[in-house]
Amino acid sequence: MKRRRIFQAVALTVGFAFLYAPILSMMFFSFNNSRLVTVWDAANSPTLKWYVALFRNEQILDAAWLSVEIGAMTATGAVFFGTLAGMVLARFGPFRGRTLLSGMTTAPLVMPEVITGLSLLLLFVAMEQAIGWPAGRGALTITIAHITFTMAYVTVIVQSRLAGFDDSLEEAAMDLGARPARVFFRITLPLIMPAIVSGWLLAFTLSWDDVVISQFVAGPGSSTLPMVIFSKVRLGVSPDVNALATLLVIVVASIVIAGTLWMRRQERLRDRETRLALAENK
Amino acid sequence: MNEVQAANGRAPAPGLAREYVRVDRVTKKFGDFVAVDDVTLTIGQGEIFCLLGGSGCGKTTLLRMLAGFETPSAGAIFIDGQDMAGIPPYERPANMMFQSYALFPHMTVAGNVAFGLEQERLAKAEITRRVGEILDLVKMAPYTKRKPHQLSGGQRQRVALARALVKRPKLLLLDEPLGALDKKLREQTQFELLGIQERLGVTFVVVTHDQEEAMTLATRIGVMDRGKIVQVGTPTEIYEYPASRFVADFIGSVNMFEGRLVEDEPDHVRIESGELGGTVYVDHGISAAPEATVWTAIRPEKINIGRERPEGPDNAVRGVVKEIAYMGDISVFLVRIDSGRMVRVSRPNIVRQADDRISWDETVYLSWHASSPIVLTQ
Amino acid sequence: MSRSPVSPRSPPAVSRTRFGAGRMWPLWEWLFRIAPPSWSEYVLRHWSGRKVVIAIPWVWLGLFFLVPFLIVFKISFSEVRIAMPPYAPLIEWLGDQALQLRLNLANYTFLLTDDLYVSSYLYSIKVAAVSSLWCLAIGYPMAYAMARCTQTWRNLFLLLVMLPSFTSFLLRVYAWIGLLKNNGVINNVLMALGVINEPITMMQTDFAVYVGIVYSYLPFMILPLYNNLEKHDPALLEAAADLGARPVTTFLRITLPLSLDGIVAGLLLVFIPAVGEFVIPSLLGRTDQLMIGRVLTDEFFSNRDWPVASAVAIVMLLLLVLPIMIFQRYQTRELERRR
């Protein structure tokens, strides 16, 4: 028993130290005055000068805004297509082309990004030649590419959420006179809403994070934030990137933690209501 | 189980009822598996018809075809004279109560019940009125604002019932309606269900694997086995006159002996059974080939147990008591008869304390009335 | 919604009433009038709402996931040209109206003969394999320890595992530069402690790439393992102990075999994308030995040799087809099991 506790503690400590040490060191050195990043300039630190520099950097700000736009469009599109695909796979039973569809939704989960990027770029070039659309490459092509690889994640989330629900709920609604479209909007959609929300956030994050695929399908003048960062850090460490990373970690961590706490609260509330009701009925 | 038996007070009147549902040679296949095999059935208006069978016998599939969730592979279903082929669930005059109740978890009790009426585009006031009415009927009026997770099992069952009934269907399909309730609650709810059915005059089709439930609820029972309907009849008919060994064995418990027809007269038959080690005399004729192999089935409660050998050569056999199970209202004796077979006998405990109670390892004689044995040819 | 409400062989008359009962009736009425009868009948018979719903994701994925591969496949057989796009068409009309099909296998033979490509493929596979095994070695104990915690701790640890992957992947790889480089944190600390006198070169080595990949992909190893281990019934372990098995035996005979599905899924989730990894080796890796993802991008962007880049991609896909199919089988099974 005791030995297991020790094992647990060691495994988790080492693991989480490995996961968090780089992030924490990066955050720490973002307050360093020295340009040498990893050499702590004790005399003039901590300082916020890299944060100030960051907010004066037009290129980074523009790229960040473009990334937000693309991320939001991607997430919305991915949720639309991914929810449909998840519905179809979880609820529509057998149909012709089902195996192929399920293959096309799981393969992007592991497909190396260089392959996805290359193939989509070649498609866009071929399409432009053949039908003149999409004309040139930019935010639109990046969005299409991102939707394609992120919808797989939404599909999996929606599908597994649906699998957790009895389909008799939908049958009951149909039995009570609701047509399929109505059943979807009144019953299915509210039930899978949590999956859709987390799918949206995940798709946004993936899009916001992607550099390889964007690099292939982006045109001149449409540099997303990861592309800008990548070209910067390829040349070595740079303190304003540390500042950017710190801000990002703080924002993301607060959103994720707040979301989790909120969900936990809802759950606990629900549990309490259930217990109260059951106690009362005794 | 068997104490429910013939004590069913409901008057079966299938002969008088107008035909409401007709299942005409319906077959349903899932791939190679035949779930429902060439079933033909008519159900009268106002009946409570129970489909009874073990798991996987096809009863739920048949119910789902009535509701419109499955399409028959062959055959046709008529409800109120109308062919149901191609009519989706949302346009059928039937409503269903699901085994899991399928209450919408994100809606209140009132919202759940109102859902069906909203689909009919009724006026708001009308919906509120009818929801209130039906919730009163099932005694759920104080809980309208609750969500399903805040209800107990019995309350959920009532809401599911109200939700199905509020649309005033002519036909209500119930899939194991009491399966999720504990025993006490189940008994109480059974009678409430009967009361509601009588007041509204709805035709019920109930699917159940619980014979006790079927016996109490049904005006008629259809026993299903491996996709086929093996017998249709009133509870009394099914229990007292089972048509086959399967039905006799499935409903209640029974002692079954294989034998040979040695005397076949219009007013009586005599059967010689090696398994019994004696002959059985039955006071009515049966239709079977002479010398045919038949089975004699005798219910445990119809067998007398005593220390003295009864008179006459037939319908009596000697044995030794091997096991006694005291169950409060009755006692069950397992007796090894001379042929080596175990026979199950049940006796009501009429007096609280009997001094001459039969005990373990006593030699006893088992006997029965000539009208009791059921003779089965299949 | 699960089963088709209407049997597919229902006659058009029924379909007509099905559409007709809705508010869309005038639209259908109008369609009947303008469309040729055979066409509208076809639409009504074959395009139920169900089919439209299936068609939408199908068409999208078909167009943007399936067709691109066919194009890559096609281009991998053509010749390079100085033009836009920089490759020759496969099928060309010759002057005398003859059709010429040029299937050019030169790109593939080129890949086989040039040492650069073969060694890059082998190196990529080696890096991916070593990294996924390291992920397993670190991830399994973590997942196991998490699955044995109480519910509250489990949720907290799960959140902690996921949290880094929600922040930028690129920035997390970048963070390692600060740690690994010659005057980076690790070397500074070790030198300050007197463990070493000279900084150890860690950047641009295999080690740095392993660290980067293991670090980035660790959550993908932990999550399927945790999902699997968490479902194990603790009674199984008690039963094994009751039957006289010592903890190590219990682990080897009960837990490990039961978690095989999770192990396979985790390994594949790391291995497959790691083979084509581009960002990590570009930032942390060697310059004398490239991974295949880097070779592909260089071929495409620097050399502008689209046919060879396509051939590189096709060969990479062929290498990964088997692992991808195994992964898919696992994934489908996992989703079916939840039902």
Coordinates of N, CA and C in Angstrom, one line a residue, chain A residues 4 7-8 11-12 15-16 18-20 22-23 25-26 29 36 38 80-81 84-85 87-88 90-95 97 100-101 103-112 114-115 118-126 129 137 144 147-148 151 156 159-160 163 167 170-171 174 179-180 183-184 202 205 209 211-212 215-216 226 229-230 233-234 236-238 241-242 245 248-249 252-253 256-257 260 264, chain C residues 1-3 5 18 21 50 53-54 56-58 60-69 71-72 75 84-85 87 138 141-142 144-146 148-149 152 155 157 159-161 163-172 174-179 181 183-185 188 211 214-215 218 268-269 272-273 276 278-279 282-283 293-294 296-297 300-301 306 309-310 313 316-317 320 324 327-328 331 335 338-339:
Chain A
R4 N 2.9 1.7 -3.0 CA 2.1 2.3 -4.2 C 2.0 3.8 -4.1
F7 N 5.2 5.3 -5.2 CA 5.3 5.2 -6.7 C 4.4 6.2 -7.4
Q8 N 3.2 6.4 -6.9 CA 2.2 7.4 -7.4 C 2.8 8.8 -7.3
A11 N 5.8 9.2 -9.8 CA 5.4 9.2 -11.2 C 4.8 10.6 -11.6
L12 N 3.9 11.0 -10.7 CA 3.2 12.3 -11.0 C 4.1 13.5 -10.9
G15 N 6.5 13.5 -13.8 CA 5.8 13.7 -15.1 C 5.4 15.2 -15.2
F16 N 4.8 15.7 -14.1 CA 4.3 17.1 -14.2 C 5.4 18.1 -14.2
F18 N 8.2 17.6 -15.7 CA 8.6 17.6 -17.1 C 7.7 18.5 -17.9
L19 N 6.4 18.3 -17.6 CA 5.4 19.1 -18.5 C 5.4 20.6 -18.2
Y20 N 5.7 20.9 -16.9 CA 5.5 22.4 -16.6 C 6.8 23.2 -16.5
P22 N 9.4 23.7 -18.5 CA 9.7 24.6 -19.6 C 8.8 25.8 -19.6
I23 N 7.5 25.6 -19.4 CA 6.6 26.7 -19.4 C 6.9 27.7 -18.3
S25 N 9.7 28.2 -16.8 CA 11.0 28.9 -17.0 C 10.8 30.0 -18.1
M26 N 10.0 29.7 -19.1 CA 9.7 30.7 -20.1 C 9.0 31.9 -19.5
F29 N 11.5 34.0 -17.4 CA 12.5 34.9 -18.1 C 11.8 36.0 -18.9
L36 N 19.7 38.5 -23.4 CA 20.2 37.2 -23.4 C 19.2 36.1 -22.9
T38 N 18.2 33.8 -21.1 CA 18.4 32.9 -20.0 C 19.4 33.3 -19.0
F80 N -19.9 23.0 -37.5 CA -21.0 22.6 -38.4 C -20.8 21.3 -39.1
F81 N -19.7 21.1 -39.7 CA -19.5 19.9 -40.5 C -19.2 18.7 -39.5
L84 N -22.5 17.4 -37.9 CA -23.2 16.6 -38.9 C -22.6 15.2 -39.1
A85 N -21.2 15.2 -39.2 CA -20.5 13.9 -39.4 C -20.7 13.1 -38.2
M87 N -23.2 13.1 -36.0 CA -24.6 12.7 -36.0 C -24.7 11.5 -36.9
V88 N -24.2 11.7 -38.1 CA -24.4 10.7 -39.2 C -23.8 9.3 -38.7
A90 N -23.0 8.4 -35.6 CA -23.5 7.8 -34.3 C -25.0 7.4 -34.5
R91 N -25.7 8.0 -35.4 CA -27.2 7.8 -35.3 C -27.8 7.2 -36.6
F92 N -27.1 7.3 -37.7 CA -27.8 7.0 -39.0 C -27.7 5.6 -39.4
G93 N -27.1 4.7 -38.5 CA -27.1 3.3 -38.9 C -26.2 3.1 -40.1
P94 N -26.4 1.9 -40.8 CA -25.5 1.6 -41.9 C -26.0 2.4 -43.2
F95 N -25.1 2.9 -44.0 CA -25.5 3.4 -45.3 C -24.3 3.3 -46.2
G97 N -21.1 4.1 -48.1 CA -20.1 5.1 -47.9 C -19.8 5.4 -46.4
L100 N -16.0 4.7 -45.5 CA -15.2 5.7 -46.0 C -15.3 7.0 -45.2
L101 N -16.5 7.4 -44.8 CA -16.7 8.6 -44.1 C -16.1 8.5 -42.7
G103 N -13.6 6.6 -42.0 CA -12.1 6.7 -42.2 C -11.7 8.1 -42.4
M104 N -12.4 8.9 -43.2 CA -12.0 10.3 -43.5 C -12.1 11.1 -42.3
T105 N -12.9 10.7 -41.3 CA -13.0 11.6 -40.1 C -11.9 11.2 -39.0
T106 N -11.4 9.9 -39.1 CA -10.4 9.6 -38.1 C -9.0 9.8 -38.6
A107 N -8.8 9.6 -39.9 CA -7.4 9.8 -40.4 C -6.8 11.1 -40.1
P108 N -7.5 12.2 -40.2 CA -6.9 13.5 -40.0 C -6.4 13.7 -38.5
L109 N -6.9 12.8 -37.6 CA -6.4 12.9 -36.2 C -4.9 12.6 -36.2
V110 N -4.4 11.7 -37.0 CA -3.0 11.3 -36.9 C -2.2 11.7 -38.2
M111 N -2.9 12.2 -39.2 CA -2.2 12.4 -40.5 C -1.0 13.5 -40.3
P112 N 0.2 13.2 -40.7 CA 1.3 14.2 -40.6 C 0.9 15.5 -41.2
V114 N 2.5 17.8 -42.7 CA 3.1 18.2 -44.0 C 2.3 17.6 -45.1
I115 N 1.8 16.4 -44.9 CA 1.0 15.7 -46.0 C -0.3 16.5 -46.2
L118 N 0.5 19.9 -47.9 CA 0.9 19.7 -49.3 C -0.3 19.4 -50.2
S119 N -1.1 18.4 -49.7 CA -2.2 17.9 -50.6 C -3.2 19.0 -50.7
L120 N -3.5 19.8 -49.7 CA -4.5 20.8 -49.8 C -4.0 22.0 -50.7
L121 N -2.7 22.3 -50.6 CA -2.2 23.3 -51.5 C -2.3 22.9 -53.0
L122 N -1.9 21.6 -53.2 CA -2.0 21.1 -54.6 C -3.4 21.2 -55.1
L123 N -4.4 20.9 -54.2 CA -5.8 20.9 -54.5 C -6.2 22.4 -54.9
F124 N -5.8 23.3 -54.1 CA -6.2 24.7 -54.3 C -5.6 25.2 -55.6
V125 N -4.3 24.8 -55.9 CA -3.7 25.2 -57.2 C -4.5 24.6 -58.3
A126 N -4.8 23.3 -58.2 CA -5.6 22.6 -59.3 C -6.9 23.3 -59.5
Q129 N -6.8 26.6 -61.2 CA -6.6 26.4 -62.6 C -7.8 26.0 -63.4
R137 N -4.2 32.6 -52.7 CA -4.3 31.9 -51.4 C -4.2 33.0 -50.3
I144 N -10.3 27.0 -44.9 CA -10.8 25.7 -45.4 C -9.9 24.6 -44.9
I147 N -10.5 24.0 -41.2 CA -11.8 23.3 -41.0 C -11.7 21.8 -41.2
T148 N -11.0 21.5 -42.4 CA -10.8 20.1 -42.7 C -10.1 19.3 -41.7
M151 N -12.3 19.4 -38.0 CA -13.6 18.9 -37.9 C -13.5 17.4 -37.4
V156 N -15.3 13.4 -33.5 CA -15.1 12.4 -32.4 C -15.7 12.8 -31.1
Q159 N -19.5 12.5 -31.6 CA -19.9 11.1 -31.7 C -19.9 10.4 -30.3
S160 N -18.9 10.7 -29.6 CA -18.8 9.9 -28.3 C -19.8 10.5 -27.3
A163 N -23.0 8.8 -28.3 CA -23.0 7.4 -28.0 C -23.4 7.2 -26.5
D167 N -30.6 6.4 -27.8 CA -31.3 7.0 -28.9 C -32.8 6.9 -28.7
E170 N -34.5 10.4 -28.8 CA -34.9 10.9 -30.1 C -36.1 10.2 -30.7
E171 N -36.1 8.9 -30.4 CA -37.3 8.1 -30.9 C -38.5 8.6 -30.2
M174 N -39.8 11.8 -31.7 CA -40.4 11.5 -33.0 C -41.8 10.9 -32.8
R179 N -41.0 16.1 -36.3 CA -40.3 15.6 -37.5 C -38.8 15.6 -37.3
P180 N -38.0 14.9 -38.1 CA -36.6 14.7 -37.8 C -35.8 16.1 -37.6
V183 N -36.7 17.3 -34.2 CA -36.1 16.4 -33.1 C -34.6 16.9 -32.9
F184 N -34.0 17.1 -34.0 CA -32.6 17.6 -33.9 C -32.4 18.9 -33.1
L202 N -11.8 23.6 -29.0 CA -10.7 22.7 -29.4 C -10.3 23.1 -30.8
T205 N -8.5 26.3 -30.8 CA -7.1 26.2 -30.3 C -6.2 25.6 -31.4
D209 N -3.1 27.4 -33.3 CA -1.8 26.8 -33.0 C -1.0 26.3 -34.3
V211 N 1.0 25.8 -37.6 CA 1.9 26.5 -38.4 C 2.2 25.8 -39.7
V212 N 2.3 24.4 -39.7 CA 2.8 23.7 -40.8 C 1.7 23.8 -42.0
Q215 N 1.4 27.3 -43.4 CA 2.6 27.7 -44.2 C 2.4 27.2 -45.6
F216 N 1.8 26.0 -45.8 CA 1.6 25.6 -47.2 C 0.5 26.4 -47.9
P226 N 1.2 32.0 -35.5 CA 2.2 31.0 -35.4 C 3.3 31.1 -36.5
I229 N 5.6 33.8 -35.4 CA 6.5 33.3 -34.2 C 7.5 32.4 -34.8
F230 N 7.1 31.5 -35.7 CA 8.0 30.4 -36.2 C 9.2 31.1 -36.9
V233 N 11.5 32.6 -34.1 CA 12.2 31.7 -33.2 C 13.2 30.8 -33.9
R234 N 13.0 30.7 -35.2 CA 14.0 29.9 -36.0 C 15.3 30.6 -35.9
G236 N 16.4 32.0 -33.3 CA 16.9 31.9 -31.9 C 15.9 32.5 -31.0
V237 N 16.3 32.5 -29.6 CA 15.3 33.0 -28.6 C 15.2 34.5 -28.7
S238 N 14.0 34.9 -28.3 CA 13.8 36.4 -28.3 C 12.9 36.7 -27.2
V241 N 9.0 37.1 -27.4 CA 8.2 35.9 -27.6 C 7.9 35.2 -26.3
N242 N 8.9 35.3 -25.3 CA 8.6 34.9 -24.0 C 7.4 35.6 -23.4
A245 N 4.3 34.3 -25.0 CA 3.9 33.0 -24.5 C 3.3 33.1 -23.1
L248 N -0.2 34.3 -23.3 CA -1.0 33.2 -23.9 C -1.4 32.2 -22.8
V249 N -0.3 31.7 -22.1 CA -0.5 30.7 -21.1 C -1.5 31.2 -20.1
V252 N -5.1 31.4 -21.7 CA -5.7 30.0 -21.9 C -6.0 29.3 -20.6
A253 N -5.0 29.4 -19.7 CA -5.2 28.7 -18.4 C -6.4 29.2 -17.7
V256 N -9.6 27.9 -19.4 CA -9.8 26.5 -19.2 C -10.2 26.2 -17.8
I257 N -9.5 26.8 -16.8 CA -9.7 26.6 -15.4 C -11.1 27.1 -15.0
T260 N -13.7 24.7 -16.5 CA -13.8 23.5 -15.7 C -14.5 23.7 -14.4
R264 N -17.9 21.9 -13.2 CA -17.9 21.1 -11.9 C -19.0 21.6 -11.0
Chain C
M1 N -34.1 9.7 -34.8 CA -33.4 10.0 -36.0 C -32.5 8.8 -36.5
S2 N -32.5 7.8 -35.6 CA -31.4 6.8 -35.9 C -31.8 6.0 -37.1
R3 N -33.0 5.6 -37.2 CA -33.3 4.8 -38.4 C -34.2 5.6 -39.3
P5 N -36.9 7.0 -41.2 CA -38.3 6.9 -40.8 C -39.1 6.4 -42.0
R18 N -45.0 13.1 -47.9 CA -44.1 13.4 -46.8 C -43.6 14.8 -46.9
A21 N -46.6 17.6 -46.4 CA -47.2 17.9 -45.1 C -46.6 19.1 -44.4
R50 N -32.4 12.7 -44.8 CA -31.3 11.9 -44.3 C -30.1 11.9 -45.3
V53 N -28.2 15.2 -45.2 CA -27.4 15.3 -44.0 C -26.1 14.5 -44.2
I54 N -26.3 13.3 -44.7 CA -25.1 12.4 -44.9 C -24.2 13.1 -45.9
I56 N -23.6 16.2 -46.7 CA -22.8 17.4 -46.4 C -21.4 17.2 -45.9
P57 N -21.2 16.4 -44.8 CA -19.8 16.1 -44.4 C -19.1 15.3 -45.4
W58 N -19.8 14.4 -46.1 CA -19.2 13.5 -47.0 C -18.6 14.3 -48.1
W60 N -17.8 17.5 -48.2 CA -16.7 18.3 -47.8 C -15.4 17.5 -47.6
L61 N -15.5 16.4 -46.9 CA -14.3 15.6 -46.7 C -13.8 15.0 -48.0
G62 N -14.7 14.6 -48.8 CA -14.3 14.0 -50.1 C -13.5 15.1 -50.9
L63 N -14.0 16.3 -50.9 CA -13.4 17.3 -51.7 C -12.1 17.8 -51.1
F64 N -12.0 17.9 -49.8 CA -10.8 18.5 -49.2 C -9.9 17.5 -48.5
F65 N -10.3 16.3 -48.4 CA -9.4 15.3 -47.8 C -9.1 14.2 -48.8
L66 N -10.1 13.7 -49.5 CA -9.8 12.6 -50.4 C -9.2 13.0 -51.7
V67 N -9.9 14.0 -52.4 CA -9.4 14.4 -53.7 C -8.0 14.9 -53.6
P68 N -7.6 15.7 -52.6 CA -6.2 16.2 -52.6 C -5.2 15.1 -52.6
F69 N -5.5 13.9 -52.0 CA -4.5 12.8 -52.1 C -4.4 12.3 -53.5
I71 N -4.8 14.0 -56.1 CA -4.0 15.0 -56.9 C -2.5 14.8 -56.6
V72 N -2.2 14.6 -55.3 CA -0.8 14.4 -54.9 C -0.3 13.2 -55.6
I75 N 0.3 14.0 -59.3 CA 1.5 14.9 -59.6 C 2.8 14.1 -59.3
M84 N 4.0 27.7 -63.9 CA 3.1 27.7 -62.8 C 1.8 27.1 -63.2
P85 N 1.4 26.0 -62.7 CA 2.1 25.2 -61.7 C 3.3 24.5 -62.3
Y87 N 4.7 21.7 -62.9 CA 4.7 20.3 -63.3 C 4.0 20.1 -64.6
I138 N 7.2 7.3 -19.9 CA 6.9 8.3 -19.0 C 5.4 8.4 -18.7
P141 N 3.3 5.2 -16.3 CA 3.3 5.4 -14.8 C 2.4 6.5 -14.4
M142 N 2.4 7.6 -15.2 CA 1.6 8.8 -14.9 C 0.1 8.4 -15.0
Y144 N -1.2 5.5 -14.9 CA -1.5 4.5 -13.9 C -1.8 5.1 -12.6
A145 N -0.8 6.1 -12.2 CA -1.0 6.7 -10.9 C -2.2 7.6 -10.9
M146 N -2.6 8.3 -12.0 CA -3.8 9.1 -12.0 C -5.0 8.2 -11.9
R148 N -5.4 5.7 -10.3 CA -5.6 5.1 -8.9 C -5.9 6.2 -7.9
C149 N -6.1 7.5 -8.3 CA -6.3 8.5 -7.4 C -7.8 8.6 -7.1
T152 N -11.6 13.5 -7.3 CA -11.2 14.9 -7.3 C -9.8 15.1 -7.8
N155 N -9.5 14.4 -11.6 CA -10.0 15.6 -12.5 C -8.9 16.6 -12.5
F157 N -5.6 16.3 -12.1 CA -4.5 15.8 -12.8 C -4.8 15.8 -14.3
L159 N -6.8 17.8 -15.9 CA -6.8 19.1 -16.3 C -5.3 19.6 -16.5
L160 N -4.5 19.2 -15.6 CA -3.0 19.6 -15.7 C -2.4 18.9 -16.9
V161 N -2.8 17.7 -17.3 CA -2.2 17.1 -18.4 C -2.7 17.8 -19.7
L163 N -3.9 20.9 -20.0 CA -3.6 22.4 -20.0 C -2.5 22.8 -21.0
P164 N -1.3 22.2 -20.9 CA -0.3 22.6 -21.8 C -0.7 22.5 -23.3
S165 N -1.4 21.5 -23.6 CA -1.7 21.3 -25.1 C -2.7 22.4 -25.5
F166 N -3.4 23.0 -24.6 CA -4.2 24.1 -25.1 C -3.4 25.4 -25.3
T167 N -2.3 25.5 -24.7 CA -1.4 26.6 -25.0 C -0.6 26.3 -26.3
S168 N 0.1 27.3 -26.8 CA 0.7 27.1 -28.1 C 1.7 26.0 -28.1
F169 N 1.6 25.0 -29.1 CA 2.5 24.0 -29.3 C 3.9 24.5 -29.7
L170 N 3.8 25.5 -30.6 CA 5.1 26.1 -31.1 C 5.9 26.8 -29.9
L171 N 5.1 27.5 -29.0 CA 5.8 28.1 -27.9 C 6.4 27.2 -26.9
R172 N 5.7 26.0 -26.8 CA 6.2 25.0 -25.8 C 7.5 24.4 -26.4
Y174 N 9.5 26.0 -28.4 CA 10.4 27.1 -28.2 C 11.0 27.2 -26.8
A175 N 10.2 26.9 -25.8 CA 10.6 27.0 -24.4 C 11.9 26.1 -24.2
W176 N 11.9 25.0 -24.9 CA 13.0 24.1 -24.8 C 14.3 24.6 -25.3
I177 N 14.3 25.5 -26.2 CA 15.5 26.2 -26.7 C 16.2 26.9 -25.5
G178 N 15.3 27.6 -24.8 CA 15.9 28.3 -23.6 C 16.5 27.4 -22.6
L179 N 16.0 26.2 -22.5 CA 16.5 25.3 -21.5 C 17.7 24.5 -22.0
K181 N 19.9 25.2 -24.8 CA 21.1 25.7 -25.5 C 22.3 25.9 -24.6
N183 N 24.2 28.2 -23.4 CA 24.1 29.1 -22.2 C 22.6 29.1 -21.7
G184 N 22.0 28.0 -21.9 CA 20.6 27.9 -21.4 C 20.5 27.5 -19.9
V185 N 19.3 27.3 -19.5 CA 19.0 27.1 -18.1 C 19.7 25.9 -17.5
N188 N 23.5 26.3 -17.3 CA 23.8 27.3 -16.3 C 23.7 26.7 -14.9
V211 N 13.4 14.9 -26.8 CA 12.8 15.7 -25.7 C 11.6 16.5 -26.3
V214 N 8.7 14.0 -27.3 CA 8.1 13.4 -26.1 C 7.3 14.4 -25.3
Y215 N 7.9 15.6 -25.2 CA 7.2 16.7 -24.4 C 5.9 17.1 -25.1
L218 N 3.3 14.0 -25.2 CA 3.0 13.2 -24.0 C 1.5 13.1 -23.7
L268 N 0.4 4.8 -31.4 CA 0.1 5.2 -32.7 C -0.1 6.7 -32.8
L269 N -0.8 7.2 -31.7 CA -1.1 8.7 -31.7 C 0.2 9.5 -31.7
I272 N 2.6 8.1 -35.5 CA 2.2 8.5 -36.8 C 2.5 10.0 -37.1
P273 N 2.0 10.9 -36.3 CA 2.4 12.3 -36.6 C 3.9 12.6 -36.4
G276 N 6.2 12.5 -39.5 CA 6.2 13.6 -40.4 C 6.4 14.9 -39.7
F278 N 7.6 18.3 -38.4 CA 8.4 19.4 -39.1 C 8.9 20.4 -38.1
V279 N 8.1 20.9 -37.2 CA 8.4 22.1 -36.4 C 9.5 21.7 -35.4
S282 N 13.0 21.2 -36.9 CA 13.5 22.4 -37.4 C 14.0 23.3 -36.3
L283 N 13.4 23.3 -35.1 CA 13.8 24.2 -34.1 C 14.9 23.6 -33.2
G293 N 9.8 15.1 -43.0 CA 8.9 16.3 -43.1 C 9.6 17.5 -43.6
R294 N 10.8 17.7 -43.1 CA 11.7 18.8 -43.5 C 12.1 18.7 -44.9
L296 N 10.5 17.1 -47.3 CA 9.4 17.4 -48.1 C 9.2 18.9 -48.3
T297 N 9.2 19.7 -47.2 CA 9.0 21.1 -47.3 C 10.1 21.8 -48.1
F300 N 9.7 21.2 -51.7 CA 8.5 21.9 -52.2 C 8.8 23.4 -52.3
F301 N 9.3 24.0 -51.2 CA 9.4 25.5 -51.2 C 10.8 25.9 -51.8
W306 N 7.7 20.1 -57.2 CA 6.4 19.6 -56.7 C 6.3 18.1 -56.9
A309 N 8.3 16.3 -54.3 CA 7.7 16.5 -53.0 C 6.5 15.6 -52.9
S310 N 5.7 15.5 -54.0 CA 4.5 14.6 -53.9 C 4.9 13.2 -53.8
A313 N 5.7 12.5 -50.3 CA 4.5 12.4 -49.5 C 3.9 11.1 -49.7
M316 N 5.7 8.4 -47.9 CA 5.5 8.5 -46.4 C 4.1 7.9 -46.1
L317 N 3.1 8.2 -46.9 CA 1.8 7.7 -46.7 C 1.8 6.2 -46.7
L320 N 2.9 4.8 -43.7 CA 2.0 5.0 -42.5 C 0.7 4.3 -42.7
I324 N -2.0 3.7 -39.7 CA -3.2 4.5 -39.7 C -4.4 3.6 -39.6
F327 N -4.9 2.2 -36.2 CA -5.4 3.2 -35.4 C -6.9 3.4 -35.6
Q328 N -7.3 3.4 -36.9 CA -8.7 3.6 -37.2 C -9.6 2.5 -36.6
Q331 N -9.9 3.1 -33.0 CA -10.8 4.3 -32.7 C -12.3 3.9 -32.9
L335 N -15.3 3.8 -30.0 CA -16.5 4.5 -30.1 C -17.7 3.6 -30.1
R338 N -18.7 2.4 -26.5 CA -19.4 3.3 -25.6 C -20.9 3.2 -25.7
R339 N -21.3 2.6 -26.7 CA -22.8 2.6 -26.9 C -23.5 1.8 -25.9

